[in-house]
Coordinates of C-alpha atoms in Angstrom, one line a residue:
Chain A
M26 CA -13.9 -27.6 -24.9
I27 CA -14.8 -24.0 -25.6
R28 CA -17.7 -22.8 -27.6
I29 CA -17.2 -19.8 -29.9
F30 CA -20.4 -18.0 -31.2
V31 CA -19.9 -15.6 -34.1
T32 CA -22.3 -12.7 -34.5
G33 CA -20.4 -10.5 -36.9
G34 CA -19.2 -7.0 -36.1
T35 CA -16.0 -5.3 -37.3
F36 CA -14.1 -8.5 -36.7
D37 CA -15.6 -10.1 -39.8
K38 CA -16.2 -7.2 -42.1
T39 CA -14.6 -7.7 -45.5
Y40 CA -14.2 -5.4 -48.5
D41 CA -16.5 -6.2 -51.4
E42 CA -14.3 -5.3 -54.4
I43 CA -17.1 -5.3 -56.9
K44 CA -19.4 -3.0 -54.9
G45 CA -16.5 -1.0 -53.3
Q46 CA -18.2 -1.4 -49.9
L47 CA -17.7 -3.1 -46.6
S48 CA -19.8 -6.3 -46.3
F49 CA -20.1 -9.6 -44.4
G50 CA -19.1 -12.9 -45.9
D51 CA -18.0 -16.0 -44.0
T52 CA -16.4 -15.6 -40.6
H53 CA -12.6 -15.3 -40.4
L54 CA -12.5 -17.2 -37.1
P55 CA -11.2 -20.5 -38.4
E56 CA -8.4 -18.7 -40.4
M57 CA -7.5 -16.6 -37.3
L58 CA -7.3 -19.7 -35.1
R59 CA -5.0 -21.3 -37.7
L60 CA -2.8 -18.2 -37.9
G61 CA -2.6 -18.1 -34.1
R62 CA -1.6 -21.8 -34.3
S63 CA -4.3 -22.2 -31.6
H64 CA -4.5 -25.7 -30.0
V65 CA -7.4 -24.8 -27.8
D66 CA -10.2 -27.3 -28.3
V67 CA -13.0 -25.1 -29.8
S68 CA -16.3 -25.5 -31.6
V69 CA -17.2 -22.5 -33.8
R70 CA -20.8 -21.7 -34.7
T71 CA -22.1 -18.6 -36.6
L72 CA -25.3 -17.3 -35.1
M73 CA -25.6 -14.2 -37.3
M74 CA -23.3 -12.0 -39.3
I75 CA -24.4 -8.4 -38.7
D76 CA -23.2 -5.0 -37.6
S77 CA -24.0 -4.7 -33.9
L78 CA -25.8 -1.4 -34.4
E79 CA -28.5 -3.4 -36.3
M80 CA -28.8 -6.1 -33.6
T81 CA -32.4 -6.4 -32.4
D82 CA -33.9 -7.8 -29.2
A83 CA -34.8 -10.9 -31.1
D84 CA -31.2 -11.3 -32.1
R85 CA -30.1 -10.9 -28.5
D86 CA -32.6 -13.5 -27.4
L87 CA -31.2 -15.9 -30.0
I88 CA -27.7 -15.4 -28.5
V89 CA -28.9 -15.8 -25.0
R90 CA -30.8 -19.0 -25.8
N91 CA -27.8 -20.5 -27.6
C92 CA -25.7 -19.8 -24.5
Q93 CA -28.3 -21.4 -22.3
L94 CA -28.5 -24.5 -24.3
C95 CA -25.0 -25.3 -25.5
A96 CA -23.1 -28.1 -24.0
E97 CA -20.0 -26.1 -23.1
S98 CA -19.7 -24.1 -19.9
R99 CA -17.0 -21.7 -21.4
I100 CA -18.1 -19.5 -24.3
V101 CA -16.5 -16.8 -26.4
I102 CA -18.7 -14.5 -28.4
T103 CA -17.4 -12.3 -31.2
H104 CA -19.5 -9.2 -31.5
G105 CA -19.5 -5.7 -32.9
T106 CA -18.2 -3.2 -30.3
D107 CA -21.0 -0.6 -30.5
T108 CA -23.6 -2.7 -28.6
M109 CA -21.4 -5.3 -27.0
V110 CA -22.2 -4.0 -23.5
D111 CA -26.0 -4.3 -24.2
T112 CA -25.6 -8.0 -25.3
A113 CA -23.4 -8.6 -22.2
A114 CA -26.2 -7.3 -20.0
A115 CA -28.8 -9.5 -21.7
L116 CA -26.5 -12.5 -21.2
A117 CA -26.0 -11.6 -17.5
R118 CA -29.8 -11.6 -17.0
G119 CA -30.5 -14.7 -19.0
V120 CA -27.6 -17.2 -18.5
S121 CA -26.0 -18.5 -15.3
G122 CA -23.3 -20.9 -14.4
R123 CA -21.2 -20.2 -17.4
T124 CA -18.1 -18.2 -18.2
I125 CA -18.9 -16.0 -21.2
V126 CA -16.4 -13.6 -22.7
L127 CA -17.4 -11.2 -25.5
T128 CA -14.7 -9.7 -27.7
G129 CA -14.5 -7.8 -31.0
A130 CA -12.2 -5.6 -33.0
M131 CA -11.8 -2.0 -34.0
I132 CA -10.3 -2.8 -37.4
P133 CA -11.5 -5.7 -39.6
Y134 CA -9.3 -8.8 -39.5
A135 CA -9.1 -8.7 -43.3
F136 CA -7.2 -5.5 -43.0
G137 CA -3.5 -6.2 -42.2
S138 CA -3.5 -3.9 -39.3
S139 CA -6.3 -5.4 -37.2
D140 CA -6.4 -5.8 -33.5
G141 CA -8.6 -8.8 -33.9
L142 CA -5.9 -11.5 -33.5
F143 CA -4.7 -9.9 -30.3
N144 CA -8.3 -9.7 -28.9
L145 CA -9.0 -13.3 -29.9
G146 CA -5.9 -14.5 -28.1
S147 CA -6.9 -12.5 -25.1
A148 CA -10.6 -13.6 -25.0
L149 CA -9.7 -17.3 -25.4
S150 CA -7.3 -17.0 -22.5
F151 CA -9.6 -15.2 -20.1
V152 CA -12.4 -17.6 -20.8
Q153 CA -10.2 -20.6 -19.7
V154 CA -9.5 -19.2 -16.2
L155 CA -12.2 -16.8 -15.1
P156 CA -15.1 -18.0 -12.9
A157 CA -18.7 -18.1 -14.1
G158 CA -19.9 -14.7 -15.2
V159 CA -20.2 -12.4 -18.2
Y160 CA -17.1 -10.4 -19.3
I161 CA -15.9 -8.2 -22.0
A162 CA -12.3 -8.6 -23.2
M163 CA -11.0 -5.7 -25.2
N164 CA -7.7 -3.8 -25.4
G165 CA -6.0 -6.6 -23.5
R166 CA -8.2 -6.0 -20.5
C167 CA -11.2 -7.9 -19.1
F168 CA -14.2 -6.2 -17.5
T169 CA -17.3 -7.7 -15.8
W170 CA -20.4 -6.9 -17.8
D171 CA -21.7 -4.2 -15.4
R172 CA -18.5 -2.3 -15.0
V173 CA -17.6 -1.3 -18.5
R174 CA -18.6 1.1 -21.3
K175 CA -17.3 1.9 -24.7
N176 CA -15.9 5.4 -25.0
R177 CA -17.3 6.3 -28.4
E178 CA -14.8 9.1 -29.0
S179 CA -11.7 7.1 -28.4
G180 CA -13.0 3.7 -29.3
V181 CA -11.6 2.3 -26.1
F182 CA -13.4 0.2 -23.5
E183 CA -13.1 1.6 -20.0
A184 CA -14.1 0.8 -16.5
V185 CA -17.2 2.6 -15.0
Chain B
M18 CA 1.2 -2.6 -13.8
I19 CA 2.7 -5.5 -15.7
R20 CA 6.4 -5.9 -16.5
I21 CA 7.4 -7.2 -20.0
F22 CA 10.9 -8.5 -20.4
V23 CA 12.1 -9.0 -24.0
T24 CA 14.8 -11.7 -24.6
G25 CA 14.5 -12.0 -28.4
G26 CA 13.5 -15.3 -30.1
T27 CA 11.5 -15.7 -33.3
F28 CA 9.1 -13.1 -32.1
D29 CA 11.6 -10.3 -32.8
K30 CA 13.5 -11.7 -35.8
T31 CA 13.6 -9.4 -38.8
Y32 CA 14.9 -9.8 -42.3
D33 CA 18.2 -8.0 -43.0
E34 CA 17.7 -7.0 -46.7
I35 CA 21.3 -6.0 -47.3
K36 CA 22.7 -9.3 -46.0
G37 CA 19.7 -11.4 -47.0
Q38 CA 19.6 -13.1 -43.6
L39 CA 17.4 -13.2 -40.5
S40 CA 18.7 -10.9 -37.7
F41 CA 17.7 -9.0 -34.6
G42 CA 17.0 -5.3 -34.4
D43 CA 14.9 -3.5 -31.9
T44 CA 12.0 -5.3 -30.4
H45 CA 8.6 -5.1 -32.1
L46 CA 6.7 -5.2 -28.7
P47 CA 5.7 -1.6 -28.6
E48 CA 4.4 -1.8 -32.2
M49 CA 2.5 -5.0 -31.4
L50 CA 0.9 -3.4 -28.3
R51 CA -0.1 -0.5 -30.4
L52 CA -1.6 -2.7 -33.1
G53 CA -3.5 -4.7 -30.5
R54 CA -4.8 -1.3 -29.1
S55 CA -3.7 -2.6 -25.7
H56 CA -4.6 -0.5 -22.8
V57 CA -3.0 -2.8 -20.3
D58 CA -0.5 -0.8 -18.1
V59 CA 2.8 -2.2 -19.1
S60 CA 6.5 -1.4 -18.8
V61 CA 8.7 -3.0 -21.5
R62 CA 12.4 -3.7 -21.0
T63 CA 14.8 -5.5 -23.4
L64 CA 17.2 -7.8 -21.5
M65 CA 18.8 -9.4 -24.5
M66 CA 18.0 -10.0 -28.1
I67 CA 19.1 -13.5 -29.0
D68 CA 18.0 -16.8 -30.4
S69 CA 17.1 -19.0 -27.4
L70 CA 19.3 -21.8 -28.7
E71 CA 22.3 -19.5 -27.9
M72 CA 21.0 -18.6 -24.4
T73 CA 23.7 -19.4 -21.7
D74 CA 23.3 -20.0 -18.0
A75 CA 24.6 -16.5 -17.5
D76 CA 21.8 -15.2 -19.7
R77 CA 19.2 -17.2 -17.6
D78 CA 20.7 -15.8 -14.4
L79 CA 20.2 -12.3 -15.7
I80 CA 16.5 -13.0 -16.5
V81 CA 16.0 -14.6 -13.1
R82 CA 17.6 -11.7 -11.3
N83 CA 15.5 -9.2 -13.2
C84 CA 12.4 -11.0 -12.2
Q85 CA 13.5 -11.1 -8.6
L86 CA 14.2 -7.5 -8.4
C87 CA 11.5 -5.8 -10.5
A88 CA 8.8 -3.9 -8.7
E89 CA 5.9 -5.6 -10.6
S90 CA 4.5 -8.9 -9.3
R91 CA 3.1 -9.9 -12.8
I92 CA 5.6 -10.5 -15.6
V93 CA 5.5 -11.5 -19.2
I94 CA 8.7 -12.7 -20.9
T95 CA 9.0 -13.0 -24.7
H96 CA 11.4 -15.8 -25.4
G97 CA 12.5 -18.1 -28.2
T98 CA 10.5 -21.3 -28.2
D99 CA 13.4 -23.8 -28.3
T100 CA 14.6 -23.4 -24.8
M101 CA 11.6 -21.6 -23.3
V102 CA 11.0 -24.6 -21.0
D103 CA 14.5 -24.4 -19.6
T104 CA 14.2 -20.8 -18.7
A105 CA 10.8 -21.4 -17.1
A106 CA 12.5 -24.1 -14.9
A107 CA 15.3 -21.7 -13.9
L108 CA 12.6 -19.1 -13.0
A109 CA 10.6 -21.6 -11.0
R110 CA 13.8 -22.4 -9.0
G111 CA 14.8 -18.8 -8.5
V112 CA 11.7 -16.6 -8.2
S113 CA 8.7 -16.9 -5.9
G114 CA 5.6 -14.9 -5.2
R115 CA 5.2 -13.6 -8.7
T116 CA 3.1 -14.6 -11.7
I117 CA 5.4 -15.1 -14.7
V118 CA 4.2 -16.0 -18.1
L119 CA 6.6 -16.9 -20.9
T120 CA 5.5 -16.6 -24.5
G121 CA 6.9 -16.5 -28.0
A122 CA 6.1 -17.1 -31.7
M123 CA 6.7 -19.7 -34.4
I124 CA 6.8 -17.1 -37.1
P125 CA 8.5 -13.7 -36.8
Y126 CA 6.1 -10.8 -36.2
A127 CA 7.6 -8.9 -39.1
F128 CA 6.1 -11.6 -41.3
G129 CA 2.5 -10.9 -42.1
S130 CA 1.5 -14.4 -41.0
S131 CA 2.8 -14.4 -37.5
D132 CA 1.2 -16.0 -34.5
G133 CA 2.9 -13.4 -32.3
L134 CA 0.0 -11.1 -31.8
F135 CA -2.3 -13.9 -30.8
N136 CA 0.3 -15.2 -28.3
L137 CA 0.9 -11.7 -26.9
G138 CA -2.8 -11.2 -26.3
S139 CA -3.0 -14.6 -24.7
A140 CA 0.1 -14.1 -22.4
L141 CA -1.0 -10.6 -21.3
S142 CA -4.4 -12.0 -20.4
F143 CA -3.2 -15.1 -18.5
V144 CA -0.7 -13.1 -16.5
Q145 CA -3.5 -10.8 -15.1
V146 CA -5.6 -13.6 -13.6
L147 CA -3.3 -16.6 -12.7
P148 CA -1.9 -17.0 -9.2
A149 CA 1.8 -16.8 -8.5
G150 CA 3.8 -19.3 -10.4
V151 CA 5.7 -19.8 -13.7
Y152 CA 3.7 -20.6 -16.8
I153 CA 4.2 -21.0 -20.6
A154 CA 1.4 -19.5 -22.8
M155 CA 1.6 -20.9 -26.4
N156 CA -1.0 -22.0 -28.9
G157 CA -3.8 -20.3 -26.9
R158 CA -3.1 -22.6 -24.0
C159 CA -1.3 -22.1 -20.7
F160 CA 0.9 -24.7 -19.0
T161 CA 2.6 -24.7 -15.6
W162 CA 6.4 -24.8 -16.1
D163 CA 6.8 -28.4 -15.1
R164 CA 4.0 -29.8 -17.2
V165 CA 5.0 -28.8 -20.7
R166 CA 7.4 -29.6 -23.5
K167 CA 7.9 -28.4 -27.0
N168 CA 7.3 -31.1 -29.6
R169 CA 10.1 -30.3 -32.0
E170 CA 8.6 -32.1 -34.9
S171 CA 5.2 -30.3 -34.9
G172 CA 6.4 -27.1 -33.2
V173 CA 3.5 -27.3 -30.8
F174 CA 3.7 -27.1 -27.0
E175 CA 2.0 -30.0 -25.3
A176 CA 1.3 -31.2 -21.8
V177 CA 3.5 -33.8 -20.2
Chain C
M17 CA 1.7 -14.9 -74.0
I18 CA 4.6 -14.2 -71.6
R19 CA 6.8 -16.8 -70.1
I20 CA 7.9 -16.5 -66.5
F21 CA 10.9 -18.5 -65.3
V22 CA 11.3 -18.8 -61.6
T23 CA 14.9 -19.4 -60.2
G24 CA 14.4 -18.6 -56.5
G25 CA 16.1 -15.6 -54.8
T26 CA 14.7 -13.5 -51.9
F27 CA 11.4 -13.3 -53.8
D28 CA 10.6 -16.8 -52.8
K29 CA 12.3 -17.3 -49.5
T30 CA 10.0 -18.5 -46.7
Y31 CA 10.3 -19.0 -43.0
D32 CA 10.6 -22.6 -41.9
E33 CA 8.9 -22.5 -38.5
I34 CA 10.1 -25.8 -37.4
K35 CA 13.8 -25.1 -38.1
G36 CA 13.6 -21.4 -37.5
Q37 CA 15.4 -20.6 -40.7
L38 CA 14.8 -19.1 -44.1
S39 CA 14.2 -21.8 -46.7
F40 CA 12.7 -22.3 -50.2
G41 CA 9.4 -24.1 -50.8
D42 CA 7.1 -23.7 -53.7
T43 CA 7.2 -20.4 -55.6
H44 CA 4.8 -17.6 -54.6
L45 CA 4.4 -16.4 -58.2
P46 CA 0.9 -17.8 -58.8
E47 CA -0.3 -16.3 -55.5
M48 CA 1.3 -12.9 -56.4
L49 CA -0.3 -12.9 -59.8
R50 CA -3.7 -13.6 -58.1
L51 CA -3.2 -10.9 -55.5
G52 CA -2.3 -8.4 -58.3
R53 CA -5.4 -9.5 -60.1
S54 CA -3.2 -10.0 -63.1
H55 CA -4.9 -10.7 -66.4
V56 CA -1.7 -10.9 -68.4
D57 CA -1.5 -14.2 -70.2
V58 CA 1.5 -16.0 -68.6
S59 CA 3.0 -19.4 -68.3
V60 CA 5.0 -20.0 -65.2
R61 CA 7.8 -22.6 -64.9
T62 CA 10.2 -23.1 -62.0
L63 CA 13.7 -23.9 -63.3
M64 CA 15.4 -23.9 -59.8
M65 CA 14.8 -22.6 -56.4
I66 CA 18.1 -21.3 -55.1
D67 CA 19.9 -18.3 -53.5
S68 CA 21.6 -16.6 -56.4
L69 CA 24.9 -16.6 -54.5
E70 CA 24.9 -20.4 -55.0
M71 CA 24.1 -20.2 -58.7
T72 CA 26.7 -22.1 -60.8
D73 CA 27.6 -21.8 -64.5
A74 CA 25.6 -24.9 -65.1
D75 CA 22.6 -23.3 -63.6
R76 CA 23.1 -20.3 -65.8
D77 CA 23.4 -22.5 -68.8
L78 CA 20.1 -24.1 -68.0
I79 CA 18.4 -20.6 -67.8
V80 CA 20.0 -19.6 -71.1
R81 CA 18.9 -22.8 -72.8
N82 CA 15.3 -22.5 -71.5
C83 CA 15.2 -18.9 -72.9
Q84 CA 16.5 -20.1 -76.2
L85 CA 14.0 -22.9 -76.6
C86 CA 10.8 -21.5 -75.2
A87 CA 8.0 -20.6 -77.5
E88 CA 7.4 -17.1 -76.1
S89 CA 9.4 -14.1 -77.3
R90 CA 8.8 -12.2 -74.1
I91 CA 10.2 -13.6 -70.8
V92 CA 10.3 -12.5 -67.2
I93 CA 12.9 -14.2 -64.9
T94 CA 12.6 -14.0 -61.1
H95 CA 16.1 -14.1 -59.6
G96 CA 18.1 -13.4 -56.5
T97 CA 19.5 -9.9 -56.6
D98 CA 23.2 -10.7 -55.8
T99 CA 24.1 -12.2 -59.1
M100 CA 21.3 -11.0 -61.3
V101 CA 23.7 -8.9 -63.3
D102 CA 25.8 -12.0 -64.1
T103 CA 22.9 -14.0 -65.3
A104 CA 21.7 -11.0 -67.4
A105 CA 25.2 -11.0 -69.1
A106 CA 25.0 -14.7 -69.8
L107 CA 21.6 -14.2 -71.3
A108 CA 22.8 -11.4 -73.5
R109 CA 25.6 -13.6 -74.8
G110 CA 23.4 -16.6 -75.4
V111 CA 19.9 -15.4 -76.5
S112 CA 18.8 -13.1 -79.2
G113 CA 15.6 -11.9 -80.6
R114 CA 13.7 -12.0 -77.3
T115 CA 12.7 -9.4 -74.7
I116 CA 14.0 -10.7 -71.3
V117 CA 13.4 -8.9 -68.1
L118 CA 15.0 -10.1 -64.8
T119 CA 13.5 -9.0 -61.5
G120 CA 13.7 -9.9 -57.8
A121 CA 13.0 -8.6 -54.4
M122 CA 15.0 -7.2 -51.4
I123 CA 12.4 -8.6 -48.9
P124 CA 10.7 -12.0 -49.2
Y125 CA 7.1 -11.9 -50.5
A126 CA 6.0 -14.0 -47.5
F127 CA 6.9 -11.0 -45.4
G128 CA 4.1 -8.5 -45.4
S129 CA 6.5 -5.7 -46.2
S130 CA 7.9 -7.0 -49.5
D131 CA 8.8 -5.0 -52.5
G132 CA 8.1 -8.1 -54.6
L133 CA 4.6 -7.3 -55.8
F134 CA 5.8 -3.8 -57.0
N135 CA 8.7 -5.3 -58.9
L136 CA 6.6 -8.1 -60.4
G137 CA 4.1 -5.5 -61.7
S138 CA 7.0 -3.5 -63.0
A139 CA 8.7 -6.3 -64.8
L140 CA 5.5 -7.7 -66.4
S141 CA 4.9 -4.2 -67.7
F142 CA 8.3 -3.5 -69.1
V143 CA 8.5 -6.9 -70.8
Q144 CA 5.3 -6.1 -72.8
V145 CA 6.6 -2.9 -74.4
L146 CA 10.4 -3.0 -74.6
P147 CA 12.2 -4.2 -77.8
A148 CA 14.3 -7.4 -77.9
G149 CA 17.2 -7.3 -75.4
V150 CA 18.1 -8.2 -71.8
Y151 CA 17.0 -5.9 -69.0
I152 CA 16.9 -5.7 -65.2
A153 CA 13.7 -4.2 -63.7
M154 CA 14.3 -3.2 -60.0
N155 CA 13.2 -0.2 -57.9
G156 CA 10.7 0.8 -60.5
R157 CA 13.4 1.4 -63.0
C158 CA 14.6 -0.7 -66.0
F159 CA 18.3 -1.0 -67.1
T160 CA 19.8 -2.7 -70.0
W161 CA 22.0 -5.6 -68.9
D162 CA 25.3 -3.9 -69.5
R163 CA 24.5 -0.6 -67.8
V164 CA 23.6 -1.7 -64.3
R165 CA 25.2 -2.9 -61.0
K166 CA 23.8 -3.7 -57.6
N167 CA 25.2 -1.4 -54.9
R168 CA 25.8 -3.9 -52.2
E169 CA 25.8 -1.3 -49.4
S170 CA 22.4 0.3 -50.2
G171 CA 20.8 -2.7 -51.9
V172 CA 19.8 -0.4 -54.8
F173 CA 20.4 -1.1 -58.5
E174 CA 22.0 1.8 -60.2
A175 CA 23.2 2.8 -63.7
V176 CA 26.9 2.5 -64.6
Chain D
M3 CA 11.0 13.1 -63.5
I4 CA 7.5 11.6 -63.4
R5 CA 4.5 13.5 -62.0
I6 CA 2.0 11.5 -59.9
F7 CA -1.5 13.0 -59.4
V8 CA -3.6 11.5 -56.6
T9 CA -7.4 11.7 -57.0
G10 CA -8.5 9.1 -54.4
G11 CA -10.4 6.0 -55.3
T12 CA -10.2 2.6 -53.7
F13 CA -6.4 2.9 -53.7
D14 CA -6.5 5.3 -50.8
K15 CA -9.6 4.2 -48.9
T16 CA -9.0 3.6 -45.2
Y17 CA -11.1 2.2 -42.4
D18 CA -12.3 4.8 -39.9
E19 CA -12.2 2.7 -36.7
I20 CA -14.3 5.2 -34.7
K21 CA -17.1 5.4 -37.2
G22 CA -16.7 1.9 -38.5
Q23 CA -16.8 3.1 -42.1
L24 CA -14.5 3.5 -45.1
S25 CA -13.1 6.9 -45.5
F26 CA -10.3 8.9 -47.1
G27 CA -7.4 10.3 -45.1
D28 CA -4.0 11.1 -46.5
T29 CA -2.8 9.3 -49.6
H30 CA -0.7 6.1 -49.2
L31 CA 1.4 6.8 -52.3
P32 CA 4.6 7.8 -50.5
E33 CA 4.3 4.8 -48.2
M34 CA 3.7 2.5 -51.2
L35 CA 6.7 4.0 -53.1
R36 CA 8.8 3.3 -50.0
L37 CA 7.6 -0.2 -49.7
G38 CA 8.4 -0.8 -53.4
R39 CA 11.8 0.7 -52.8
S40 CA 11.1 2.8 -55.8
H41 CA 14.0 4.9 -57.1
V42 CA 12.0 6.5 -59.8
D43 CA 12.3 10.2 -59.6
V44 CA 8.7 11.3 -58.9
S45 CA 6.8 14.3 -57.6
V46 CA 3.5 13.5 -55.9
R47 CA 0.6 15.9 -55.7
T48 CA -2.9 15.2 -54.3
L49 CA -5.6 16.9 -56.4
M50 CA -8.6 15.5 -54.6
M51 CA -9.4 12.5 -52.4
I52 CA -12.8 11.2 -53.6
D53 CA -14.7 8.1 -54.7
S54 CA -14.7 8.3 -58.5
L55 CA -18.5 7.8 -58.6
E56 CA -18.7 11.2 -57.1
M57 CA -16.3 12.9 -59.5
T58 CA -17.9 15.9 -61.3
D59 CA -17.1 17.6 -64.6
A60 CA -15.4 20.3 -62.6
D61 CA -13.2 17.7 -60.9
R62 CA -12.3 16.3 -64.3
D63 CA -11.5 19.8 -65.6
L64 CA -9.2 20.3 -62.6
I65 CA -7.3 17.1 -63.5
V66 CA -7.1 18.0 -67.2
R67 CA -5.8 21.5 -66.3
N68 CA -3.1 20.1 -64.0
C69 CA -1.9 17.7 -66.7
Q70 CA -1.8 20.6 -69.2
L71 CA 0.2 22.8 -66.9
C72 CA 2.6 20.6 -65.1
A73 CA 6.3 20.6 -66.0
E74 CA 6.6 16.8 -66.5
S75 CA 5.7 15.1 -69.8
R76 CA 5.1 11.7 -68.1
I77 CA 2.2 11.5 -65.6
V78 CA 0.6 8.8 -63.5
I79 CA -2.9 9.4 -62.1
T80 CA -4.3 7.2 -59.3
H81 CA -8.1 7.1 -59.7
G82 CA -11.2 5.2 -58.7
T83 CA -11.9 2.4 -61.1
D84 CA -15.6 3.1 -61.7
T85 CA -15.2 6.2 -63.8
M86 CA -11.5 5.9 -64.8
V87 CA -12.4 5.5 -68.4
D88 CA -14.4 8.7 -68.4
T89 CA -11.5 10.7 -67.0
A90 CA -9.2 9.1 -69.5
A91 CA -11.5 10.3 -72.3
A92 CA -11.5 13.9 -70.9
L93 CA -7.7 13.8 -70.7
A94 CA -7.5 12.5 -74.3
R95 CA -9.6 15.5 -75.5
G96 CA -7.8 18.1 -73.4
V97 CA -4.1 17.1 -73.2
S98 CA -1.6 16.4 -75.9
G99 CA 2.1 15.6 -76.1
R100 CA 2.2 13.8 -72.8
T101 CA 2.3 10.2 -71.7
I102 CA -0.5 9.8 -69.1
V103 CA -1.2 6.5 -67.4
L104 CA -4.2 6.1 -65.1
T105 CA -4.2 3.3 -62.5
G106 CA -6.2 2.3 -59.4
A107 CA -7.0 -0.7 -57.2
M108 CA -9.8 -3.1 -56.5
I109 CA -8.9 -3.5 -52.9
P110 CA -7.7 -0.6 -50.6
Y111 CA -3.9 -0.5 -50.1
A112 CA -4.6 -0.4 -46.3
F113 CA -5.9 -3.9 -46.6
G114 CA -3.1 -6.4 -46.6
S115 CA -4.5 -8.1 -49.7
S116 CA -4.5 -5.1 -52.1
D117 CA -3.6 -5.2 -55.8
G118 CA -2.5 -1.6 -55.4
L119 CA 1.3 -2.1 -55.2
F120 CA 1.2 -4.4 -58.3
N121 CA -0.7 -1.8 -60.2
L122 CA 1.5 1.1 -59.1
G123 CA 4.6 -0.8 -60.2
S124 CA 2.9 -1.5 -63.5
A125 CA 1.8 2.1 -64.1
L126 CA 5.1 3.6 -63.2
S127 CA 6.8 1.2 -65.7
F128 CA 4.4 1.8 -68.6
V129 CA 4.6 5.5 -68.2
Q130 CA 8.4 5.5 -68.7
V131 CA 8.4 3.7 -72.0
L132 CA 5.1 4.4 -73.8
P133 CA 4.8 7.2 -76.4
A134 CA 2.6 10.2 -75.8
G135 CA -1.1 9.3 -75.3
V136 CA -3.6 8.4 -72.6
Y137 CA -3.6 4.9 -71.1
I138 CA -5.2 2.8 -68.4
A139 CA -2.9 0.3 -66.6
M140 CA -4.9 -2.3 -64.7
N141 CA -4.5 -6.0 -64.1
G142 CA -1.0 -5.9 -65.4
R143 CA -2.2 -4.8 -68.8
C144 CA -2.2 -1.4 -70.5
F145 CA -5.0 -0.1 -72.7
T146 CA -5.3 3.1 -74.8
W147 CA -8.1 5.2 -73.4
D148 CA -10.5 4.5 -76.3
R149 CA -10.1 0.7 -76.3
V150 CA -11.1 -0.3 -72.8
R151 CA -14.0 -0.6 -70.4
K152 CA -14.4 -1.9 -66.9
N153 CA -16.5 -5.0 -66.7
R154 CA -18.6 -4.2 -63.7
E155 CA -19.5 -7.7 -62.9
S156 CA -16.0 -9.1 -62.8
G157 CA -14.2 -5.9 -61.8
V158 CA -11.7 -6.6 -64.6
F159 CA -10.7 -4.0 -67.3
E160 CA -11.0 -5.5 -70.8
A161 CA -10.3 -4.5 -74.3
V162 CA -13.2 -3.2 -76.5

């Protein structure tokens, strides 16, 4: 059984047609798993639904605590890309003995042209086979938490 | 560097709007990798573009030979789901020392609602971390070639 | 109030993921009207769900009879493109005093890249303003039934 | 020949994946006409690319002047929905002898689930058959400029 924690990020942004703005509603994770015809045994829980630029230390503590306490030893976290590396570092400090893979998207899933489904397939696969540790799965690649940064000009995660 | 061999299958079916039928054109692989914003170093080669129900022993020999001779030790093969298990068995008999992951789709990528992007993200991830062997990555899961069958009623790959 | 009669055609083809073939299920019309946020007052009825190449004289009689008997004087018919002109001719012979617009699609709606939504918006608009008569609305244009043919090589409807 | 003037609005909003915000790039009109397999003879010109809430009197003057001076007597204008009625009123005051249809979208075309293609098919159809005047085509319906308002709570255009 794999635990999926949802924290928001571009992954789950939607378009509010009354306000004409991007917003957060319910997570698209269940719909994405259905579209991918996933038969991986997962349990999805939404911890928060925010832009990762607005994520506070208290929010990160909440994520860490949920990873410490949950029954599953393999965990996927959907997360905004801007501070994904920071949350990964917090998890590396606070959680041990679990395989944790963070992933996200550059384009909202609700847009037809999203990379989200590709990234979800990737994260769910890496989490099943990698040893305990904290990883970031983006762009089809997987990085350990302390060997990656987001290049803010290209939007691409790269090794450091 | 990962090698991707394209053999056709539902993955790459398109709709011929003049004839009103499903058909095969060029592979959608490059477009899918672009959509997924993949930065995995891959080399794509189309070996054939056929429905896997029409795949002959000669076709399978061609796939095996390409896997024997290619420079890369990690290989993804896109393949129709109906005889994917047969090709996996032929590869297990004929190729050693390489990590080979077969994947496919239940719905053509050209349909908006395809599972193809999810499966591609999954296969590309499994192939990077699994030891040498022949595997099938479908529905977010990964099976060794001799422990899987396609349930033809549900369309789901399951362990045997 | 506008009546919409559904007869099948490419418009409503879906992909049967178990059989790997195109097939007909329920009509997508209600979903399309929802997507288009249509507030036109319509009443949808499925008369048949077939490829128009398989449409018989009896099928055409059924369509004509339904147009003769329905309460609404403005009618849209979704129809396969291959014999749309034949059905239009049958309607012109058998129905008078009503504005009837036939439309269809070159690509199934269930494919992301369908022209169906454009054609539906077009047909629903023409039917509200044109005088009594039988018309074909395709490719953004509207033809009277006796001044149009489908060019089978290009797939485009053109004036004759 | 029909003239299409592009002014921006939700229709043409895209998602800037580096900034994580909605933005305007090039218009999607040519791509939408291609998707709809439109064979209507049109000439597309972008006048501005803005949110209609930011449209000034000077912007409206520019639109009016372009409609006065263009060679075509049938004109479609894509426009943000929030102030579409205001621009329609300015056009009614400033332009005569032409059929002008304004349209827009509640969801950006770049989102898979947009109403834009339906509305474009509708506007292009109404403009071909309606007499001279200024109209708004939204939700499959067509209103004269002085008989319509946007209900800001429901997002629906309704008769007044």
